[in-house]
Tab-separated table of C-alpha atoms in Angstrom:
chain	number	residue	atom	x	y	z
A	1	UNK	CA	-45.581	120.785	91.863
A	2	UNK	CA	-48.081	122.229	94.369
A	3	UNK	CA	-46.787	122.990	97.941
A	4	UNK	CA	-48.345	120.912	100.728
A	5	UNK	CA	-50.868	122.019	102.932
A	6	UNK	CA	-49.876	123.708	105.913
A	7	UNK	CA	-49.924	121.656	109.528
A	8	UNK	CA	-51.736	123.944	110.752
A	9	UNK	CA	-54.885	122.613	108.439
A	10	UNK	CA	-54.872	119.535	110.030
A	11	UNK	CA	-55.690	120.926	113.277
A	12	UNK	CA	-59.461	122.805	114.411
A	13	UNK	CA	-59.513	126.433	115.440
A	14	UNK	CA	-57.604	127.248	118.599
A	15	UNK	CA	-60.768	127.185	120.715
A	16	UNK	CA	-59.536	129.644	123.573
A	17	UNK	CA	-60.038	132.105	120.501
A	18	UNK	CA	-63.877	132.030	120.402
A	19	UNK	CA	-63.779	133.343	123.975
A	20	UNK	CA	-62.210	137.050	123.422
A	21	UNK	CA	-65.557	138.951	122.648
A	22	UNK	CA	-67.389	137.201	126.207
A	23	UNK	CA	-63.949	138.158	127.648
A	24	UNK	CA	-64.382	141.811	127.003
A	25	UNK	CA	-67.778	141.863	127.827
A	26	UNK	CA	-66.986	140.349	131.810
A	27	UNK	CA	-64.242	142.839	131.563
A	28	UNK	CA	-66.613	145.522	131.525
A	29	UNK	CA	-68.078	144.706	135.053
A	30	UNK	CA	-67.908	147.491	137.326
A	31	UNK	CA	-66.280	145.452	140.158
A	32	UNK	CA	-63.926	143.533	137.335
A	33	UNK	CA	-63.485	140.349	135.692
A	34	UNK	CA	-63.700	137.048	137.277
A	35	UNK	CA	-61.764	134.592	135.214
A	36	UNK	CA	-63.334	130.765	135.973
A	37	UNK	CA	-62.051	129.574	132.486
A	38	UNK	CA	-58.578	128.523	131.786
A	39	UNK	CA	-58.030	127.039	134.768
A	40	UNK	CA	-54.567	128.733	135.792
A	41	UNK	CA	-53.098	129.001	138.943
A	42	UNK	CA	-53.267	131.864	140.522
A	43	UNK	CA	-51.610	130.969	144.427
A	44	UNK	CA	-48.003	131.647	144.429
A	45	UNK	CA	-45.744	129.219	145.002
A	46	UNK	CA	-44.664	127.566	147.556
A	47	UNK	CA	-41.767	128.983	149.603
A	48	UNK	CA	-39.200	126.133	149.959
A	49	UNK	CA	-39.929	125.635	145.857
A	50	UNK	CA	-38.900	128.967	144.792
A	51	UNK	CA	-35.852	128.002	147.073
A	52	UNK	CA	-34.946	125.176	145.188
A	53	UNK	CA	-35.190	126.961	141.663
A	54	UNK	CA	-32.732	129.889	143.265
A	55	UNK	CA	-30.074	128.086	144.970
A	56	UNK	CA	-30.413	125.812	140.814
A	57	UNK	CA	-30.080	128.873	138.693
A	58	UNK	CA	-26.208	129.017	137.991
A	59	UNK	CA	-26.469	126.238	135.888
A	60	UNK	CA	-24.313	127.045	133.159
A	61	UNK	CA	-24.530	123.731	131.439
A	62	UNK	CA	-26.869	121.605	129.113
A	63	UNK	CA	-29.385	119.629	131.629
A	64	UNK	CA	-30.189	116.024	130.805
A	65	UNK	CA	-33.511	114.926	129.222
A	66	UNK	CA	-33.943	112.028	131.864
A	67	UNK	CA	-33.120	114.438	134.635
A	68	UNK	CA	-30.593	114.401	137.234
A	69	UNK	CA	-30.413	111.016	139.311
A	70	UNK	CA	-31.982	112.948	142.639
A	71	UNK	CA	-34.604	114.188	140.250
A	72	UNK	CA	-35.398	110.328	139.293
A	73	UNK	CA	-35.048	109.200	143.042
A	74	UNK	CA	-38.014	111.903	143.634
A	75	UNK	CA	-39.904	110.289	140.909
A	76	UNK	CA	-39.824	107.314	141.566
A	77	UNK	CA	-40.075	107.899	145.114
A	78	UNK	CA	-43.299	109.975	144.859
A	79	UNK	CA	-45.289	107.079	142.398
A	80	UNK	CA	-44.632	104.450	145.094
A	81	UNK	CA	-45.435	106.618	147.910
A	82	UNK	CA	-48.546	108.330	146.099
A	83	UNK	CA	-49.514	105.827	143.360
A	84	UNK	CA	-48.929	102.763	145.192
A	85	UNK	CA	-46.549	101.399	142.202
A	86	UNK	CA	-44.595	99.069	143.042
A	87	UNK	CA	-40.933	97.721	141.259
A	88	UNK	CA	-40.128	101.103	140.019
A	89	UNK	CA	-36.497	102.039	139.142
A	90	UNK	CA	-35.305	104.862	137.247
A	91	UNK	CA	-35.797	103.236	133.823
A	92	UNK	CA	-40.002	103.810	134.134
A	93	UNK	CA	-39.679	107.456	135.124
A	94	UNK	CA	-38.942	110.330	132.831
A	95	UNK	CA	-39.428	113.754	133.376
A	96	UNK	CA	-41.431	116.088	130.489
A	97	UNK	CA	-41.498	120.168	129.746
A	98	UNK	CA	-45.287	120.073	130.553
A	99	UNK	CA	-48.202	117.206	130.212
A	100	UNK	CA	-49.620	119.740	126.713
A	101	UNK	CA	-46.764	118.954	125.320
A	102	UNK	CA	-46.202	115.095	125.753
A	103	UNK	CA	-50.465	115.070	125.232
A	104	UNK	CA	-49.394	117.064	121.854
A	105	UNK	CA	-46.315	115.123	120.415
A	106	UNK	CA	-47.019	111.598	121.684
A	107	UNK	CA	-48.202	110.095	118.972
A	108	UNK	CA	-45.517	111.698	116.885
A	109	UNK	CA	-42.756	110.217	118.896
A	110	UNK	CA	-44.364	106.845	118.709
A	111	UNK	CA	-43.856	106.694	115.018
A	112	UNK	CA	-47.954	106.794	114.707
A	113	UNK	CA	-49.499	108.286	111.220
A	114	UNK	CA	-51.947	107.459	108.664
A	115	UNK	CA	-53.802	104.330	108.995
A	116	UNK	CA	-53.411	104.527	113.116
A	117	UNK	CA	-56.077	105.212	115.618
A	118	UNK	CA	-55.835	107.166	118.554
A	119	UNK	CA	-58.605	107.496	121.034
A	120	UNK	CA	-59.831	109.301	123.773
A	121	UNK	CA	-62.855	110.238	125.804
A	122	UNK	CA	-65.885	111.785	124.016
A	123	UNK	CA	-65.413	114.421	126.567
A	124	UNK	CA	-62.240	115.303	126.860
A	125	UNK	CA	-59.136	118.115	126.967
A	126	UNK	CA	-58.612	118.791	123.311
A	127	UNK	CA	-55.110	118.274	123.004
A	128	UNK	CA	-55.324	114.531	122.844
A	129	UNK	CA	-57.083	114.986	119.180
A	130	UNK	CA	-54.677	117.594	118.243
A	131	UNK	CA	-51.816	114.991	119.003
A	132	UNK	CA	-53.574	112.639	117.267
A	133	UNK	CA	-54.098	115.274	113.805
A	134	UNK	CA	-50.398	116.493	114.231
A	135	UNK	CA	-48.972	113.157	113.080
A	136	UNK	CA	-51.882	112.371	110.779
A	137	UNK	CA	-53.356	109.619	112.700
A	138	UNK	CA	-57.124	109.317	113.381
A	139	UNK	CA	-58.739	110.410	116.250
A	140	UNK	CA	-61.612	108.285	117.619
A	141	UNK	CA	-63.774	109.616	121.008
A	142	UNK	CA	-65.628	106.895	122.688
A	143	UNK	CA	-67.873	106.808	125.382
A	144	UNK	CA	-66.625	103.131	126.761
A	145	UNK	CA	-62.877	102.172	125.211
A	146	UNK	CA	-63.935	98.444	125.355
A	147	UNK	CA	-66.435	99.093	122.689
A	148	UNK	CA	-63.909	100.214	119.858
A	149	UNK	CA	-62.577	98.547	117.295
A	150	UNK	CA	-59.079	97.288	118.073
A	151	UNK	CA	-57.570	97.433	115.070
A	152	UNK	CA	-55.183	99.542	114.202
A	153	UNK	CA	-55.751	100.996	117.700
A	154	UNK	CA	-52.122	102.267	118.609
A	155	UNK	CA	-52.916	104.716	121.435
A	156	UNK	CA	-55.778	104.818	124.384
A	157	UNK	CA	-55.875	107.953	126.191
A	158	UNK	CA	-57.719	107.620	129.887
A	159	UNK	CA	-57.956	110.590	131.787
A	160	UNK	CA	-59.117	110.280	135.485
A	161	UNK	CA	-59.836	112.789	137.559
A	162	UNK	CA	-61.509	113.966	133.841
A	163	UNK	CA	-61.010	117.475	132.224
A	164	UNK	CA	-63.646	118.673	132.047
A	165	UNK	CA	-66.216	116.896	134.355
A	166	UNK	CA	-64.238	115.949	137.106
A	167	UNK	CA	-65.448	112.183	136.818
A	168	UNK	CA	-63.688	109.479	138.294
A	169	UNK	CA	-62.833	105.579	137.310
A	170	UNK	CA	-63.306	103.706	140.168
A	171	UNK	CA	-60.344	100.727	140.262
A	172	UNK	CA	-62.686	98.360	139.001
A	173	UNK	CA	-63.407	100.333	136.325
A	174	UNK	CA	-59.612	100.629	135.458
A	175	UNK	CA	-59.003	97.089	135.988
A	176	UNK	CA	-61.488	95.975	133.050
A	177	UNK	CA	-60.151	98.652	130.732
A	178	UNK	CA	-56.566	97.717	130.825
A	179	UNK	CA	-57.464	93.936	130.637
A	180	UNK	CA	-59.157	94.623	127.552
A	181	UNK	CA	-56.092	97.128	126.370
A	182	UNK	CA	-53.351	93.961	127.006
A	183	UNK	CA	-55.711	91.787	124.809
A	184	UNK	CA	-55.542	94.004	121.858
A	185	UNK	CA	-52.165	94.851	122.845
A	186	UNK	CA	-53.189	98.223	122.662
A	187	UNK	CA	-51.028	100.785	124.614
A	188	UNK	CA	-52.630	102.980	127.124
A	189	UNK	CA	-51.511	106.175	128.666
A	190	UNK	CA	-53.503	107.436	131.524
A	191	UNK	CA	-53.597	111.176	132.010
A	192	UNK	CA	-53.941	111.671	136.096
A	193	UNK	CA	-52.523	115.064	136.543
A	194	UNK	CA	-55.923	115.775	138.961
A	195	UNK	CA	-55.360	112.929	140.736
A	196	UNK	CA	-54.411	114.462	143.857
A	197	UNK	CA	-57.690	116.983	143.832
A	198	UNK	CA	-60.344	113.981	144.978
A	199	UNK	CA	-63.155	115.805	146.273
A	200	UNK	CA	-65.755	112.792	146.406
A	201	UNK	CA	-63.670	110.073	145.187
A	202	UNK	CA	-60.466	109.216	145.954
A	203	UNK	CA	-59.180	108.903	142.327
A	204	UNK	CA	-56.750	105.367	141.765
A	205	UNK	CA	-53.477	105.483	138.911
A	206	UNK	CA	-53.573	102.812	136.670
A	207	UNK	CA	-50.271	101.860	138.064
A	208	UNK	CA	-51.840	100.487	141.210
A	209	UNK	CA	-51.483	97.066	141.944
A	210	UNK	CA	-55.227	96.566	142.272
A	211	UNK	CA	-55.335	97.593	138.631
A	212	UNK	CA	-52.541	96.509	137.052
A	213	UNK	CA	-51.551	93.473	138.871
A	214	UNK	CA	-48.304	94.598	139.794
A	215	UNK	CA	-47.414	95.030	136.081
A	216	UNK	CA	-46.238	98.197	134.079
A	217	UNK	CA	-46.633	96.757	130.613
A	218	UNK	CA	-48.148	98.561	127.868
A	219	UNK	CA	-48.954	101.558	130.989
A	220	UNK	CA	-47.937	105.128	131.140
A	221	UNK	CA	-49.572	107.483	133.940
A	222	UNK	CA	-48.526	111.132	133.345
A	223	UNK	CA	-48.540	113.419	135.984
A	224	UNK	CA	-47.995	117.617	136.269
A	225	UNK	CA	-47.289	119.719	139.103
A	226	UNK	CA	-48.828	122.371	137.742
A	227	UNK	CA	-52.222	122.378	139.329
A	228	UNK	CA	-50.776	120.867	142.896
A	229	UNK	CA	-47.842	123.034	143.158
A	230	UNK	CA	-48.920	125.992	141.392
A	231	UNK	CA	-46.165	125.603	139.039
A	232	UNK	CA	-47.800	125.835	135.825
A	233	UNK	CA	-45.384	128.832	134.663
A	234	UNK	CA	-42.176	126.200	135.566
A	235	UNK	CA	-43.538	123.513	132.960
A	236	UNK	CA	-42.795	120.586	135.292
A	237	UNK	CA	-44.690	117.549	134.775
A	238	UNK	CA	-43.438	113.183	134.137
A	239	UNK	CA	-44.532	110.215	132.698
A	240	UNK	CA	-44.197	106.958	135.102
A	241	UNK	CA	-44.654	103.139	133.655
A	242	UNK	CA	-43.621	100.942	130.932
A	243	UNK	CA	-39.460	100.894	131.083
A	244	UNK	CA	-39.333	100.218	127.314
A	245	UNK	CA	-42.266	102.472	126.112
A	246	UNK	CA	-40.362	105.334	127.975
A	247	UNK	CA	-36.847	104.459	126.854
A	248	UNK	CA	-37.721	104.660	123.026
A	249	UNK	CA	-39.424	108.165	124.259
A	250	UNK	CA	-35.959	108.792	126.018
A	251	UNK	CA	-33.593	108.197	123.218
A	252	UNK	CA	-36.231	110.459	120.607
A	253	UNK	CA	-36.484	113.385	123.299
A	254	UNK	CA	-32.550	113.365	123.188
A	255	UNK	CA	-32.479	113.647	119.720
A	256	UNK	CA	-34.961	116.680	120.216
A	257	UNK	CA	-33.122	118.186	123.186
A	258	UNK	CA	-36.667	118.109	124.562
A	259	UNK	CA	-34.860	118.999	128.478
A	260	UNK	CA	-36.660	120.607	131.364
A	261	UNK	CA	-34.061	123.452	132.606
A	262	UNK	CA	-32.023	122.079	135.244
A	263	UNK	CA	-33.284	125.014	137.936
A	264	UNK	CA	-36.709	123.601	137.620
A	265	UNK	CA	-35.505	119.978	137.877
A	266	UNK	CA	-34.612	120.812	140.704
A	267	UNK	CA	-37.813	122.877	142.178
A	268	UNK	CA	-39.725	119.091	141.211
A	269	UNK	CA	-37.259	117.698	143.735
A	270	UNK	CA	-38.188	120.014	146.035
A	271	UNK	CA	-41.934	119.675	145.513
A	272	UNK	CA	-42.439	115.964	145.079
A	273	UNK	CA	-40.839	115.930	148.579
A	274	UNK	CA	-43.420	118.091	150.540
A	275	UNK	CA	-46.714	117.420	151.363
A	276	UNK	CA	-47.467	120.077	153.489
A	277	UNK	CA	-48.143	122.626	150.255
A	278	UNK	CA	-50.522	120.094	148.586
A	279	UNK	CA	-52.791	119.933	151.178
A	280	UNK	CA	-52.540	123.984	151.736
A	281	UNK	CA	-53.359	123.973	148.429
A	282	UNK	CA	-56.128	121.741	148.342
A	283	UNK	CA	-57.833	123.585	151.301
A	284	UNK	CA	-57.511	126.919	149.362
A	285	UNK	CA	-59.689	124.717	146.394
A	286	UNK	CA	-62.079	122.686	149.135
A	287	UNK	CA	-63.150	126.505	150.066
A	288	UNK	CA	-63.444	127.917	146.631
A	289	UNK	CA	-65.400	124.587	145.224
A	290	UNK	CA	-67.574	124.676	148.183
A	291	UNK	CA	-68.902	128.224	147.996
A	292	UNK	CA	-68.864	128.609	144.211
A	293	UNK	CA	-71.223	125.208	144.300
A	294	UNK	CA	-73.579	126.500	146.374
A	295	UNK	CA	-74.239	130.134	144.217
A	296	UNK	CA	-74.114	128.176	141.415
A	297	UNK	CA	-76.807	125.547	142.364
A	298	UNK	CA	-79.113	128.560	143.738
A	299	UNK	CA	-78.630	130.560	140.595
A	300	UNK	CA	-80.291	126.977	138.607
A	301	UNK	CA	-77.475	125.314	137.991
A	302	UNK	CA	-76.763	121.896	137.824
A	303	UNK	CA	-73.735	120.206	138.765
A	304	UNK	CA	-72.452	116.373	137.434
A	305	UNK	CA	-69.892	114.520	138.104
A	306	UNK	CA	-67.248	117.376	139.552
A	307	UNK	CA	-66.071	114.389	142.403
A	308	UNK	CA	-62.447	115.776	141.578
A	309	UNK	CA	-60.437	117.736	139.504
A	310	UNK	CA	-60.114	121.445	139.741
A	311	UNK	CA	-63.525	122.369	137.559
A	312	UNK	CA	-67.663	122.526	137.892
A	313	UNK	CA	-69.834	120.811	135.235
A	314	UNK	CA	-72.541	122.667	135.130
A	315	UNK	CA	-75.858	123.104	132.995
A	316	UNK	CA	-78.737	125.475	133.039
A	317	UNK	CA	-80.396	123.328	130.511
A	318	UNK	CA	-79.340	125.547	127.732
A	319	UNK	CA	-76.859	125.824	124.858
A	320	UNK	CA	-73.352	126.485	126.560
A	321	UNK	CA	-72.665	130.025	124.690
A	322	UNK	CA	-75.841	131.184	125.848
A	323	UNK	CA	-74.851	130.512	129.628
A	324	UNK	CA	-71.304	131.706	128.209
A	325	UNK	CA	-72.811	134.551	127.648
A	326	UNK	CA	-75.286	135.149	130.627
A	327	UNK	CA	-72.533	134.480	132.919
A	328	UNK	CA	-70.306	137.458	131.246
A	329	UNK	CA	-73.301	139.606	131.532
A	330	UNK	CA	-72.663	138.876	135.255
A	331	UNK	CA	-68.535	139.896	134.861
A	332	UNK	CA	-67.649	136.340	135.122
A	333	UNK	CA	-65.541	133.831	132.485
A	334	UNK	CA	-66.321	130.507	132.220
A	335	UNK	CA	-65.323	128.067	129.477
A	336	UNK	CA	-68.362	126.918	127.050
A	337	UNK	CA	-68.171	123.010	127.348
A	338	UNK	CA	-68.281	122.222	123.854
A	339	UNK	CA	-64.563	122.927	123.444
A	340	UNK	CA	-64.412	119.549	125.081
A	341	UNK	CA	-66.342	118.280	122.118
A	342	UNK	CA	-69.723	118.079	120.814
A	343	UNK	CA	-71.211	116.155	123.566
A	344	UNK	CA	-70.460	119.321	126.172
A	345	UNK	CA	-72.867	121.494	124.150
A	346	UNK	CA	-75.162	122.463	127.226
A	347	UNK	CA	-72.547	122.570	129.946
A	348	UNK	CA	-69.875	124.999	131.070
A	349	UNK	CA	-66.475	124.077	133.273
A	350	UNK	CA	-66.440	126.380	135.364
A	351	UNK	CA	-62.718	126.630	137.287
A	352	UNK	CA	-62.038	127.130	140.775
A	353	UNK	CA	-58.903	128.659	139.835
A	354	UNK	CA	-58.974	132.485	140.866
A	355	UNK	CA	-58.450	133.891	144.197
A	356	UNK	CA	-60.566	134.139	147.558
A	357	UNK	CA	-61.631	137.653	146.647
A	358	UNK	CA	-62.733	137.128	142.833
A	359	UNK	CA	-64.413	133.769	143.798
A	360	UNK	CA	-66.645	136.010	146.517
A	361	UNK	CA	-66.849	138.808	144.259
A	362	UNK	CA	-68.817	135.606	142.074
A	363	UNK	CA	-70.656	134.680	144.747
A	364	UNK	CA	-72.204	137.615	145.150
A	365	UNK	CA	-73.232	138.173	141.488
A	366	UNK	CA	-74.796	135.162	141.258
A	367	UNK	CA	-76.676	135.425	144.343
């Protein structure tokens, strides 16, 4: 009897991997690295957050995987408020450790496998294929979802503000996409963690009445507070939509104990009622975007799309590891845009996650 192949086969090379060599080389820079790549936050966070997470931590006892009741208030509080979703009670919020890890283990906890499709933008954060390989499903990219093939079509990822250009679905856009998903009874879950980072758009959930007519069926927006908090280290992030799509989710996360610690719970509380810290935070980004446009562009780069989100596209016209590469020459990290698949081969992202003094410090090396 031979022994099964390993998960791990199913799945393509950790790409963050392929980076350590350029790493060491934009290490070497006299005046230090700049790290544009991961896109991590770097501000601290917010005062009345950390708060929150204090005044939590003597919590002795198991949280709940559908959160607290104040924690579900603030949920669905915040998607009316923000989203413009309207009807919402606590049975179309839950809250998840982290949007990697619902992209990751969706499909799993759908019941998906061989013989379903899962699809997702030909340019796109990788995680939505590895979800897709984890559970032995197919992943499909696309360039327009209306154009696939329906069947067996379990699982349409949208993802606006995009990782890694920063595009943007206009609500029209939206509208047609979702009409076409409840045809083919198709389910669709719309990643919009950068949807409060608009630069030149104002970017629209697909739980907006305009789009969805008022209706949450066969609709899932998820939504992190990593990037507009800073609270990527507390793992905070919720799904908001379709009460019986996130009730079967509910009673498997149980089963998996799949709980975000009750001191952070709280801390989302805290942060999903403050708006003062999102637009700090945005103005730190505005500044950073503005000035790290503007070298790039005079260095001959080109910039698409990039209307939101926390990231630069950008081309010189060249194969991305050989900008990868000219840029570490330079002391600065950037992230080679083919780990967002093949059709990224000439671009980089470029993140406008470091501080005020590193993004200067690239300023003046590309100047």
């Amino acid at each position: 009897m031979s022994a099964a192949a390993p998960v791990s086969s199913r799945l393509p090379v950790f790409p963050w991997d392929k980076l350590t060599s350029y790493r060491t080389t934009a290490a070497a820079h006299p005046d230090g690295l700049v790290d544009l790549s991961v896109g991590t936050p770097v501000d601290p966070v917010p005062g009345l957050i950390q708060r929150e997470l204090v005044a939590a931590a003597d919590s002795p006892g198991y949280p709940t995987v559908w959160g607290t009741p104040a924690l579900r208030d603030a949920l669905t509080g915040w998607a009316g408020r923000r989203l413009g979703a309207t009807g919402l009670t606590h049975e179309n919020v839950l809250p998840v450790v982290g949007s990697k890890e619902l992209v990751a283990w969706l499909p799993t906890q759908l019941g998906l496998g061989a013989g379903d499709k899962v699809a997702y933008p030909r340019l796109a954060y990788p995680t939505y294929e590895v979800g897709a390989r984890l559970c032995g499903a197919e992943p499909v990219a696309y360039d327009d979802p209306t154009e696939l093939d329906p069947a067996g079509l379990r699982l349409l990822w949208l993802n606006s503000p995009s990782n890694p250009t920063g595009r943007v679905l206009a609500k029209e856009e939206l509208a047609r996409i979702v009409a076409w998903a409840r045809e083919h009874r198709v389910l669709v879950f719309s990643d919009e963690c950068y949807l409060e980072l608009g630069w030149e758009a104002e970017p629209v959930s697909v739980l907006h009445p305009d789009v969805c007519g008022g209706d949450h069926e066969g609709l899932v927006a998820v939504h992190s507070l990593s990037k507009r908090s800073n609270l990527a280290g507390y793992r905070a992030a919720f799904v908001v939509g379709d009460a019986a799509v996130l009730g079967e989710l509910l009673q498997i996360r149980k089963h998996g104990g799949m709980m975000v610690p009750a001191p952070v719970q709280a801390a989302t509380v805290a942060a999903l009622g403050d708006d003062t810290h999102v637009a700090e935070q945005r103005e730190r980004y505005a500044r950073r975007r503005t000035a790290l446009r503007a070298a790039l562009e005079a260095h001959g780069f080109r910039i698409e799309h990039s209307e939101a989100s926390l990231y630069l596209w950008a081309t010189r016209g060249e194969g991305c590891w050989d900008t990868v590469a000219h840029l570490a020459g330079l002391g600065i990290l950037v992230a080679p845009g083919d780990f967002y698949g093949p059709a990224g081969d000439r671009f980089v992202r470029v993140a406008l996650t470091a501080t005020d003094e590193r993004v200067d410090a690239a300023v003046k090396r590309l100047s």
